[in-house]
Amino acid sequence: MNMQAEDAVILSFIELFEASHSAHLDSKKSINLLESKLNGPAGVVQALLERVWLETSTSPPSVDSPTPVQGDHAVTVLSYLVEKYSTSYMSITSQLVRQDVERRFSSSAMDTDDAIDVSEALLAALTKLLIAPSSDDQTRIATDVNAALLCLCKYDHYKYNKGRVAQRLLAALHMMWRNIQQNASRELSSGQIRIASLVIDIALLGDEEFSYAILDEGGGCILDMLMHLALDIPNDDPLLQMSAIDQLERLSAEPAHKTRLEFLLGNDLLRDGLLYLVGGNEDKMDAVNGPAALRLITEICRVGVSSSPTLSIDESVLAKFQLLLKGFHEALRQFHPQGEMERLSFIHAVSSLFASCSVMACSPSSETTKSTSELTSFILQDRTLLHDWLSLHTRVAQPKLKSAVLCSIAQVLEPSSWNDESSNAQQTSSDAQTNTRPNDAIALQLYQAFSDANGSRDATDLLLASAKSPFVEERLGAYCLFKALVMRGAMLQLLLLHKDESGDISVLVWLLNHQNESTTEGRLAKYQIVNTMMSRSGTLIRGLIPDKMARELQLWIEKGPAYTKSIPWEMATE
């Protein structure tokens, strides 16, 4: 059936429906006619979707040329079918809409010059499906609609870089969210989280989209609604609150755009709400959602360390971030972790806090340098906090926790290790200069604090002991810290000055022993240590170590990670 014939069928349906409606009769006859001519509900939806993207006709109808059903007219018919016959049409419509949108607005479509209009009527119809009535397919329907709407926003973002579709969609979602809250039905809590999830998806696209998410047009912004849902105290629905905090945590995803980063570091409502939940105002941590808030602040610190130096964050924002760091420190001093999961959260939290303070303290352009330097020094003198973070003795038979401690120290010393490991292997010394990191004085103090927290045993001895552990998790953690240390000239010299009982350089003796690591990932990690060390400080190393060792290191680099030094047959059989 061609499009003109389909139009005639659809128009007949509309005429029959209007006649039935006027006479207060059942419209089932008209829908049966439509489905019989267009091969059931799927055929009806497919026929209407072909017309949704066409411009709405404005020409007056005539006997010979009736007004075609297209554009908003097609959306109206489709919306009616979904609302009136939800059992037959809601699920199939969401599924076919997603397929149609992803086909039309795929990455390949971005190479064309064709402009496709997304009408207000279409956006309104799709957003209604996000909070569709309860059904067996409710989750899948919402998932399909979310994917379709996000695809439209992505197309607009990458094709035109204006975020206009996102702006209109966020306004529609904002209005819908308000209506849900006025309804005050507990069943609609899932609808709020669906809206929140889509809002975060859109906000992560770029600065333009995030700006629209925090745009206050007189009634607050849509992200404020999410923050109130996540942070308001008292809260009579802690599970809904937890889900809302999880959505906020997604904003810490990298790469961070400037507008989003300034929001995370400097928003007053976000800071005060999170600190209340974690006990940063000398209150107790919230029993249900305190851990989720702790995790979110940890992620904010992490993204602040890795992104703020390159995005030129305003000083007023950094000053507010400093308030968050101070409150976070107070909360962590009162936090006594129990169990492996809480200990892991604590390790990540303290290391992220210290990394943020030490990076800000070393920033030459920051007016907050003095106060953050004082906070860094205060943390370095907080023996209880450092012991709980850095001690390996309290984690006997828990290699994963030991590995977490060692990796957390590495991330403080070298914030670039938070980035993708695949790119780290190829970094040069000039790359490191683009990442603000703690100065050598702070690095040395932290290394000494690691020793103090473990019975004042030499820090390099501790590290070598973990590198020789029978547990691969602990060994990999040690390799991670070794790599961070050799990226800094001062720390590398400290390692090369460490001698074993026979007077040899203990770190190099361990490195050059290819038989002490049997796993593929372990061998690769050791190779990366050598490669990083020689590429960054080759001249320094050759002046401090014997020529034979230098040649062996260079040969290893040339041969690659799989290289192992052969053992003479006579020695192997002795």
Coordinates of C-alpha atoms in Angstrom, one line a residue:
M1 CA 0.0 0.0 0.0
N2 CA 1.4 3.4 -1.0
M3 CA 1.5 6.4 1.2
Q4 CA -1.6 8.0 -0.4
A5 CA -3.6 4.9 0.1
E6 CA -2.4 4.7 3.7
D7 CA -3.5 8.4 4.2
A8 CA -6.9 7.5 3.0
V9 CA -7.2 4.7 5.5
I10 CA -6.0 6.8 8.4
L11 CA -8.4 9.6 7.4
S12 CA -11.2 7.1 7.3
F13 CA -10.3 6.1 10.8
I14 CA -10.3 9.7 12.0
E15 CA -13.7 10.3 10.5
L16 CA -15.2 7.2 12.0
F17 CA -13.6 8.0 15.3
E18 CA -15.0 11.6 15.3
A19 CA -18.5 10.3 14.4
S20 CA -18.4 7.7 17.1
H21 CA -17.2 10.2 19.6
S22 CA -19.9 12.7 18.7
A23 CA -22.6 10.1 19.0
H24 CA -21.0 8.7 22.3
L25 CA -20.5 5.3 20.6
D26 CA -17.7 2.8 21.0
S27 CA -14.9 3.6 18.6
K28 CA -13.8 0.0 18.4
K29 CA -15.2 -0.2 14.9
S30 CA -12.9 2.5 13.6
I31 CA -9.7 1.0 15.2
N32 CA -10.6 -2.4 13.8
L33 CA -10.8 -0.9 10.3
L34 CA -7.5 0.8 10.7
E35 CA -5.7 -2.4 11.9
S36 CA -7.3 -4.6 9.3
K37 CA -6.0 -2.3 6.5
L38 CA -2.5 -1.7 8.0
N39 CA -1.6 -5.2 9.2
G40 CA -2.3 -4.8 12.9
P41 CA -1.0 -2.4 15.6
A42 CA 2.6 -2.7 14.5
G43 CA 1.6 -1.8 10.9
V44 CA -0.4 1.2 12.2
V45 CA 2.4 2.5 14.3
Q46 CA 4.9 2.0 11.4
A47 CA 2.7 3.9 9.0
L48 CA 2.3 6.8 11.4
L49 CA 6.0 7.0 12.2
E50 CA 6.8 7.5 8.5
R51 CA 4.7 10.7 8.7
V52 CA 5.9 12.0 12.1
W53 CA 9.0 13.5 10.6
L54 CA 7.2 15.3 7.7
E55 CA 6.2 18.9 8.1
T56 CA 2.6 19.4 9.3
S57 CA 0.5 20.4 6.4
T58 CA -1.0 23.9 6.5
S59 CA -2.9 23.8 3.1
P60 CA -6.7 23.8 3.4
P61 CA -8.3 20.5 2.7
S62 CA -10.4 19.8 -0.5
V63 CA -12.5 17.0 -1.9
D64 CA -9.8 16.1 -4.4
S65 CA -6.9 16.7 -2.1
P66 CA -7.6 15.9 1.6
T67 CA -5.1 17.1 4.2
P68 CA -2.4 14.5 4.6
V69 CA -1.8 13.0 8.0
Q70 CA 1.7 14.0 8.8
G71 CA 3.8 16.0 11.3
D72 CA 1.9 16.9 14.5
H73 CA -1.3 15.4 13.0
A74 CA 0.4 11.9 12.9
V75 CA 1.7 12.5 16.5
T76 CA -1.8 13.3 17.7
V77 CA -3.3 10.1 16.2
L78 CA -0.4 8.0 17.6
S79 CA -0.8 9.5 21.0
Y80 CA -4.5 8.8 21.0
L81 CA -4.0 5.2 20.2
V82 CA -1.4 4.8 22.9
E83 CA -3.6 6.4 25.6
K84 CA -6.9 4.7 24.5
Y85 CA -5.5 1.3 23.7
S86 CA -2.4 1.1 25.9
T87 CA -2.4 -2.7 26.1
S88 CA -2.1 -3.0 22.3
Y89 CA -0.1 0.1 21.4
M90 CA 2.1 1.3 24.3
S91 CA 4.8 -1.3 24.2
I92 CA 5.0 -1.7 20.4
T93 CA 5.0 2.1 20.0
S94 CA 8.0 2.6 22.3
Q95 CA 9.9 -0.2 20.7
L96 CA 9.3 1.0 17.1
V97 CA 9.9 4.7 18.0
R98 CA 13.3 3.8 19.4
Q99 CA 14.2 1.8 16.3
D100 CA 13.0 4.5 14.0
V101 CA 14.9 7.3 15.9
E102 CA 18.1 5.4 16.1
R103 CA 17.9 4.6 12.4
R104 CA 17.2 8.2 11.4
F105 CA 19.5 9.9 13.9
S106 CA 22.5 7.5 13.9
S107 CA 26.1 8.7 13.6
S108 CA 26.0 8.1 9.9
A109 CA 23.0 10.5 9.6
M110 CA 25.2 13.3 11.0
D111 CA 27.2 13.4 7.8
T112 CA 24.1 14.6 5.8
D113 CA 22.8 18.1 5.4
D114 CA 19.2 17.1 5.9
A115 CA 17.7 19.0 8.8
I116 CA 15.0 17.0 10.7
D117 CA 12.6 18.9 12.9
V118 CA 11.7 17.6 16.3
S119 CA 8.3 19.1 17.2
E120 CA 7.1 20.1 20.6
A121 CA 4.2 17.6 20.2
L122 CA 6.5 14.7 19.6
L123 CA 8.7 15.6 22.6
A124 CA 5.6 15.9 24.8
A125 CA 4.2 12.5 23.6
L126 CA 7.5 10.7 24.2
T127 CA 8.1 12.2 27.7
K128 CA 4.6 10.9 28.8
L129 CA 5.8 7.4 28.1
L130 CA 8.6 7.7 30.6
I131 CA 6.1 7.4 33.4
A132 CA 3.7 5.1 31.7
P133 CA 1.1 3.3 33.8
S134 CA 2.2 0.2 35.6
S135 CA 2.5 -2.8 33.4
D136 CA 4.6 -5.9 32.8
D137 CA 6.6 -3.9 30.1
Q138 CA 6.9 -0.7 32.1
T139 CA 10.6 -0.8 32.5
R140 CA 11.3 -1.7 28.9
I141 CA 9.0 1.0 27.7
A142 CA 10.8 3.6 29.7
T143 CA 14.1 2.3 28.6
D144 CA 13.1 2.5 24.9
V145 CA 11.8 6.1 25.3
N146 CA 14.9 7.2 27.2
A147 CA 17.1 5.8 24.5
A148 CA 15.0 7.6 21.8
L149 CA 15.0 11.0 23.5
L150 CA 18.7 10.8 24.3
C151 CA 19.5 9.9 20.7
L152 CA 17.6 13.1 19.5
C153 CA 19.6 15.2 21.9
K154 CA 22.9 13.6 20.8
Y155 CA 22.1 14.2 17.2
D156 CA 21.4 17.9 17.9
H157 CA 24.6 18.2 20.1
Y158 CA 27.0 16.6 17.6
K159 CA 25.3 18.0 14.4
Y160 CA 24.6 21.5 15.5
N161 CA 26.3 21.9 18.9
K162 CA 23.5 24.1 20.2
G163 CA 21.6 21.8 22.5
R164 CA 18.2 23.3 21.5
V165 CA 16.4 19.9 21.6
A166 CA 17.9 19.3 25.0
Q167 CA 16.6 22.7 26.2
R168 CA 13.1 22.0 25.1
L169 CA 13.2 18.5 26.4
L170 CA 14.5 19.5 29.8
A171 CA 11.7 22.1 30.1
A172 CA 9.1 19.4 29.4
L173 CA 10.7 17.1 31.9
H174 CA 10.8 19.8 34.5
M175 CA 7.1 20.4 34.1
M176 CA 6.3 16.7 34.2
W177 CA 8.4 16.3 37.4
R178 CA 6.4 19.1 39.1
N179 CA 3.2 17.4 38.2
I180 CA 4.4 14.1 39.7
Q181 CA 5.4 15.8 43.0
Q182 CA 2.0 17.5 43.2
N183 CA 0.3 14.1 42.7
A184 CA 2.3 12.9 45.8
S185 CA 1.8 9.2 44.9
R186 CA 4.5 6.8 46.1
E187 CA 3.9 4.7 43.0
L188 CA 5.3 7.6 41.0
S189 CA 8.7 7.6 42.7
S190 CA 10.1 5.4 39.9
G191 CA 8.9 8.0 37.5
Q192 CA 11.0 10.6 39.2
I193 CA 14.1 8.5 39.0
R194 CA 13.4 7.8 35.3
I195 CA 13.2 11.5 34.7
A196 CA 16.3 12.1 36.7
S197 CA 18.3 9.5 34.8
L198 CA 17.4 11.1 31.5
V199 CA 18.3 14.5 32.8
I200 CA 21.7 13.3 33.8
D201 CA 22.2 11.6 30.5
I202 CA 21.5 14.9 28.7
A203 CA 23.6 17.0 31.1
L204 CA 26.6 14.8 30.5
L205 CA 26.6 15.7 26.8
G206 CA 28.3 19.0 27.1
D207 CA 28.4 22.5 28.6
E208 CA 25.4 23.8 26.6
E209 CA 23.2 20.9 27.8
F210 CA 24.4 21.2 31.4
S211 CA 23.7 25.0 31.4
Y212 CA 20.1 24.3 30.4
A213 CA 19.8 21.7 33.2
I214 CA 20.8 24.4 35.8
L215 CA 18.9 27.2 34.1
D216 CA 16.5 28.9 36.6
E217 CA 13.6 30.4 34.7
G218 CA 11.7 31.6 37.8
G219 CA 10.7 28.3 39.2
G220 CA 14.0 26.7 40.0
C221 CA 16.0 24.4 37.8
I222 CA 15.5 20.7 37.1
L223 CA 18.8 19.8 38.8
D224 CA 17.6 21.5 42.0
M225 CA 14.7 19.1 42.0
L226 CA 17.1 16.2 41.9
M227 CA 19.2 17.6 44.7
H228 CA 16.2 18.2 46.9
L229 CA 15.1 14.7 46.3
A230 CA 18.6 13.4 47.2
L231 CA 19.5 15.7 50.0
D232 CA 16.5 17.1 51.9
I233 CA 16.3 16.2 55.6
P234 CA 14.2 14.6 57.0
N235 CA 13.4 12.3 54.1
D236 CA 10.6 9.8 54.4
D237 CA 11.7 7.7 51.5
P238 CA 15.4 6.7 52.0
L239 CA 15.5 4.3 49.1
L240 CA 14.3 7.0 46.7
Q241 CA 16.9 9.3 48.3
M242 CA 19.6 6.7 47.7
S243 CA 18.6 6.4 44.0
A244 CA 18.7 10.1 43.6
I245 CA 22.2 10.3 45.1
D246 CA 23.3 7.6 42.7
Q247 CA 22.1 9.8 39.8
L248 CA 24.0 12.8 41.2
E249 CA 27.2 10.6 41.4
R250 CA 27.0 10.1 37.6
L251 CA 27.8 13.8 37.2
S252 CA 31.4 13.0 38.3
A253 CA 32.0 11.1 35.1
E254 CA 35.0 12.2 33.0
P255 CA 35.9 14.0 31.0
A256 CA 34.4 16.8 33.0
H257 CA 33.2 19.9 31.2
K258 CA 33.9 23.3 32.9
T259 CA 30.2 24.1 33.8
R260 CA 29.6 20.7 35.3
L261 CA 32.9 20.8 37.3
E262 CA 32.1 24.2 38.7
F263 CA 28.7 22.9 39.8
L264 CA 30.2 19.9 41.5
L265 CA 32.9 21.9 43.3
G266 CA 31.0 25.0 44.2
N267 CA 27.2 24.4 44.5
D268 CA 26.1 25.4 48.0
L269 CA 23.0 23.1 48.1
L270 CA 25.0 20.1 47.0
R271 CA 27.9 20.7 49.5
D272 CA 25.7 21.4 52.5
G273 CA 23.4 18.4 51.9
L274 CA 26.3 16.0 51.4
L275 CA 28.2 17.2 54.4
Y276 CA 25.1 16.8 56.6
L277 CA 24.7 13.2 55.4
V278 CA 28.3 12.2 56.1
G279 CA 28.5 14.0 59.4
G280 CA 30.7 16.9 58.4
N281 CA 29.0 19.3 60.7
E282 CA 29.8 17.3 63.9
D283 CA 26.7 15.2 63.3
K284 CA 26.6 11.5 63.0
M285 CA 26.7 10.0 59.5
D286 CA 23.3 9.1 58.2
A287 CA 22.9 5.4 58.7
V288 CA 21.2 4.7 55.4
N289 CA 22.5 7.2 52.9
G290 CA 25.7 8.4 54.6
P291 CA 27.9 5.9 52.7
A292 CA 26.4 6.9 49.3
A293 CA 27.1 10.6 50.1
L294 CA 30.6 9.7 51.2
R295 CA 31.2 8.0 47.8
L296 CA 29.8 11.1 46.0
I297 CA 32.1 13.5 47.8
T298 CA 35.0 11.1 47.1
E299 CA 34.2 11.3 43.4
I300 CA 33.9 15.1 43.5
C301 CA 37.4 15.2 45.0
R302 CA 38.7 12.8 42.4
V303 CA 37.3 14.7 39.4
G304 CA 38.5 18.0 41.0
V305 CA 42.0 16.7 41.1
S306 CA 42.1 15.4 37.6
S307 CA 40.2 18.2 35.8
S308 CA 40.3 21.5 37.6
P309 CA 43.9 22.4 36.7
T310 CA 43.2 22.2 33.0
L311 CA 39.8 24.0 33.0
S312 CA 40.8 27.3 34.8
I313 CA 38.2 27.1 37.5
D314 CA 37.1 30.4 39.0
E315 CA 38.7 31.3 42.4
S316 CA 35.3 31.7 44.1
V317 CA 34.4 28.1 43.1
L318 CA 37.7 26.9 44.5
A319 CA 37.0 28.7 47.8
K320 CA 33.7 26.9 48.1
F321 CA 35.4 23.6 47.2
Q322 CA 37.8 24.3 50.1
L323 CA 34.7 24.4 52.5
L324 CA 33.7 21.0 51.2
L325 CA 37.2 19.6 51.8
K326 CA 37.3 21.0 55.4
G327 CA 33.9 19.5 56.2
F328 CA 34.9 16.2 54.6
H329 CA 38.0 16.0 56.7
E330 CA 35.9 16.5 59.9
A331 CA 33.6 13.7 58.8
L332 CA 36.4 11.3 58.0
R333 CA 37.9 11.9 61.4
Q334 CA 34.7 10.6 63.0
F335 CA 34.2 7.7 60.6
H336 CA 35.3 4.3 61.9
P337 CA 34.9 1.8 59.1
Q338 CA 33.7 -1.7 59.8
G339 CA 34.1 -4.5 57.2
E340 CA 35.8 -4.7 53.9
M341 CA 33.4 -2.5 51.9
E342 CA 33.5 0.4 54.4
R343 CA 37.3 0.1 54.6
L344 CA 37.6 0.4 50.9
S345 CA 35.4 3.4 50.9
F346 CA 37.4 5.0 53.6
I347 CA 40.7 4.4 51.8
H348 CA 39.4 6.0 48.6
A349 CA 37.8 8.9 50.6
V350 CA 40.9 9.9 52.6
S351 CA 43.3 9.5 49.6
S352 CA 40.9 11.7 47.4
L353 CA 40.7 14.3 50.2
F354 CA 44.5 14.4 50.6
A355 CA 45.0 14.5 46.8
S356 CA 42.6 17.5 46.4
C357 CA 44.2 19.4 49.3
S358 CA 47.8 18.8 48.1
V359 CA 47.1 19.7 44.5
M360 CA 45.3 22.9 45.5
A361 CA 48.2 23.7 47.9
C362 CA 50.6 23.5 45.0
S363 CA 48.6 25.5 42.5
P364 CA 50.5 28.7 41.7
S365 CA 47.5 30.7 40.6
S366 CA 45.1 29.8 43.4
E367 CA 44.3 32.4 46.1
T368 CA 43.3 29.5 48.4
T369 CA 46.8 28.0 48.3
K370 CA 47.7 29.1 51.9
S371 CA 44.6 27.7 53.5
T372 CA 44.7 24.4 51.6
S373 CA 48.4 24.1 52.5
E374 CA 47.5 24.4 56.1
L375 CA 44.8 21.7 55.7
T376 CA 47.3 19.5 54.0
S377 CA 49.8 19.9 56.8
F378 CA 47.0 19.2 59.3
I379 CA 46.1 15.9 57.6
L380 CA 49.8 14.9 57.6
Q381 CA 49.9 15.5 61.3
D382 CA 46.7 13.5 61.9
R383 CA 48.3 10.3 63.0
T384 CA 45.0 8.5 63.6
L385 CA 43.6 9.3 60.2
L386 CA 46.8 8.4 58.4
H387 CA 47.2 5.1 60.4
D388 CA 43.6 4.1 59.4
W389 CA 44.4 4.9 55.8
L390 CA 48.0 3.7 55.3
S391 CA 48.5 0.8 57.7
L392 CA 49.0 -2.6 56.1
H393 CA 49.2 -4.4 59.4
T394 CA 45.5 -4.1 60.1
R395 CA 44.8 -5.8 56.8
V396 CA 46.5 -9.1 57.3
A397 CA 45.3 -11.8 54.9
Q398 CA 43.3 -9.1 52.9
P399 CA 45.5 -8.5 49.8
K400 CA 42.8 -6.6 48.1
L401 CA 42.7 -4.0 50.9
K402 CA 46.5 -3.8 50.9
S403 CA 46.4 -3.3 47.1
A404 CA 43.8 -0.5 47.6
V405 CA 46.1 1.3 50.1
L406 CA 49.1 1.1 47.8
C407 CA 47.1 2.2 44.7
S408 CA 45.6 5.1 46.7
I409 CA 49.1 6.4 47.6
A410 CA 50.1 6.1 43.9
Q411 CA 47.1 8.2 42.8
V412 CA 47.9 10.9 45.3
L413 CA 51.6 11.1 44.2
E414 CA 50.7 11.0 40.5
P415 CA 47.1 12.1 39.8
S416 CA 47.6 11.2 36.1
S417 CA 47.3 7.6 37.2
W418 CA 43.6 8.2 37.6
N419 CA 43.4 8.5 33.8
D420 CA 43.3 5.6 31.4
E421 CA 46.2 3.2 32.0
S422 CA 46.6 2.7 28.3
S423 CA 47.6 6.3 27.9
N424 CA 49.8 6.3 31.0
A425 CA 52.2 3.8 29.5
Q426 CA 53.1 6.3 26.7
Q427 CA 53.3 9.5 28.8
T428 CA 56.4 11.6 28.6
S429 CA 57.8 14.0 31.2
S430 CA 56.2 16.9 29.4
D431 CA 52.8 15.2 29.8
A432 CA 53.2 15.1 33.5
Q433 CA 53.8 18.9 33.6
T434 CA 50.3 19.4 32.2
N435 CA 48.8 17.7 35.3
T436 CA 49.1 19.6 38.6
R437 CA 50.4 17.3 41.3
P438 CA 51.7 17.5 44.9
N439 CA 55.2 18.9 45.1
D440 CA 58.2 16.7 46.2
A441 CA 58.1 17.9 49.8
I442 CA 54.5 16.7 50.2
A443 CA 55.4 13.4 48.4
L444 CA 58.3 12.8 50.7
Q445 CA 56.2 13.5 53.8
L446 CA 53.5 11.1 52.6
Y447 CA 56.1 8.4 51.9
Q448 CA 57.4 8.9 55.5
A449 CA 53.8 8.8 56.8
F450 CA 53.4 5.4 55.1
S451 CA 56.4 4.2 57.1
D452 CA 55.2 5.7 60.4
A453 CA 51.8 4.0 59.9
N454 CA 53.5 0.6 59.6
G455 CA 55.6 0.6 62.7
S456 CA 58.3 3.0 61.3
R457 CA 59.6 0.2 59.0
D458 CA 61.4 1.6 56.0
A459 CA 58.8 2.5 53.3
T460 CA 60.8 1.0 50.5
D461 CA 61.2 -2.3 52.4
L462 CA 57.4 -2.3 52.9
L463 CA 56.9 -1.8 49.2
L464 CA 59.3 -4.5 48.2
A465 CA 57.7 -6.9 50.6
S466 CA 54.3 -6.3 49.0
A467 CA 55.9 -6.6 45.5
K468 CA 57.1 -10.1 46.5
S469 CA 53.8 -11.1 48.0
P470 CA 52.3 -14.5 46.9
F471 CA 49.0 -12.7 46.2
V472 CA 48.8 -11.1 42.8
E473 CA 46.4 -8.4 43.9
E474 CA 49.0 -7.1 46.5
R475 CA 51.8 -7.3 44.0
L476 CA 49.9 -5.3 41.4
G477 CA 49.2 -2.6 44.0
A478 CA 52.9 -2.4 44.8
Y479 CA 53.7 -2.1 41.1
C480 CA 51.2 0.7 40.8
L481 CA 53.0 2.6 43.6
F482 CA 56.4 1.9 42.2
K483 CA 55.4 3.4 38.8
A484 CA 54.1 6.5 40.5
L485 CA 57.3 6.9 42.5
V486 CA 59.6 6.5 39.4
M487 CA 57.7 9.3 37.7
R488 CA 59.2 11.8 40.2
G489 CA 62.9 12.4 40.1
A490 CA 63.3 13.0 43.9
M491 CA 61.4 9.8 44.7
L492 CA 63.4 7.8 42.1
Q493 CA 66.7 8.9 43.7
L494 CA 65.4 7.8 47.0
L495 CA 64.6 4.3 45.6
L496 CA 68.0 4.0 43.9
L497 CA 69.8 4.9 47.2
H498 CA 68.1 2.0 48.9
K499 CA 70.6 -0.9 49.3
D500 CA 70.2 -4.5 50.3
E501 CA 72.4 -6.5 52.6
S502 CA 75.0 -7.1 49.9
G503 CA 75.1 -3.5 48.9
D504 CA 73.2 -3.8 45.7
I505 CA 70.4 -1.5 44.7
S506 CA 67.5 -3.5 46.1
V507 CA 64.8 -2.1 43.8
L508 CA 66.7 -2.9 40.6
V509 CA 67.7 -6.3 41.8
W510 CA 64.0 -7.1 42.3
L511 CA 63.0 -5.5 39.0
L512 CA 65.6 -7.3 36.9
N513 CA 64.6 -10.7 38.4
H514 CA 62.2 -11.9 35.7
Q515 CA 61.4 -15.1 37.6
N516 CA 59.6 -13.4 40.4
E517 CA 56.5 -12.6 38.4
S518 CA 54.5 -15.3 36.6
T519 CA 51.3 -13.5 35.6
T520 CA 50.9 -11.6 32.3
E521 CA 49.5 -8.5 34.0
G522 CA 52.3 -8.5 36.5
R523 CA 55.0 -8.7 33.8
L524 CA 53.4 -5.9 31.9
A525 CA 53.3 -3.8 35.1
K526 CA 57.0 -4.3 35.8
Y527 CA 57.8 -3.5 32.2
Q528 CA 55.8 -0.2 32.5
I529 CA 57.8 0.7 35.6
V530 CA 61.1 0.2 33.7
N531 CA 59.8 2.0 30.6
T532 CA 58.5 5.0 32.6
M533 CA 61.7 5.2 34.6
M534 CA 64.1 5.2 31.6
S535 CA 62.0 7.5 29.4
R536 CA 61.6 10.1 32.1
S537 CA 64.9 9.9 34.0
G538 CA 67.3 7.9 31.8
T539 CA 70.2 10.3 32.2
L540 CA 69.8 10.5 35.9
I541 CA 69.6 6.7 36.3
R542 CA 72.7 6.0 34.2
G543 CA 74.7 8.3 36.5
L544 CA 73.6 6.4 39.6
I545 CA 73.6 2.7 38.6
P546 CA 76.2 0.3 37.2
D547 CA 76.5 0.2 33.4
K548 CA 75.5 -3.5 33.4
M549 CA 72.2 -2.8 35.0
A550 CA 71.6 0.1 32.7
R551 CA 72.2 -2.1 29.7
E552 CA 69.8 -4.8 31.0
L553 CA 67.1 -2.2 31.6
Q554 CA 67.5 -0.8 28.1
L555 CA 67.4 -4.3 26.6
W556 CA 64.2 -5.0 28.4
I557 CA 62.6 -1.9 26.9
E558 CA 63.7 -2.9 23.4
K559 CA 62.5 -6.5 23.8
G560 CA 59.1 -5.7 25.3
P561 CA 57.1 -6.9 28.3
A562 CA 57.5 -10.6 27.4
Y563 CA 61.3 -10.5 27.6
T564 CA 63.0 -12.7 30.2
K565 CA 66.7 -13.1 30.8
S566 CA 67.8 -16.6 29.8
I567 CA 69.5 -18.8 32.4
P568 CA 72.7 -20.7 31.3
W569 CA 72.1 -24.4 31.0
E570 CA 74.9 -25.2 33.3
M571 CA 73.4 -23.0 36.1
A572 CA 69.9 -24.5 35.5
T573 CA 71.2 -28.1 36.1
E574 CA 73.4 -27.5 39.1

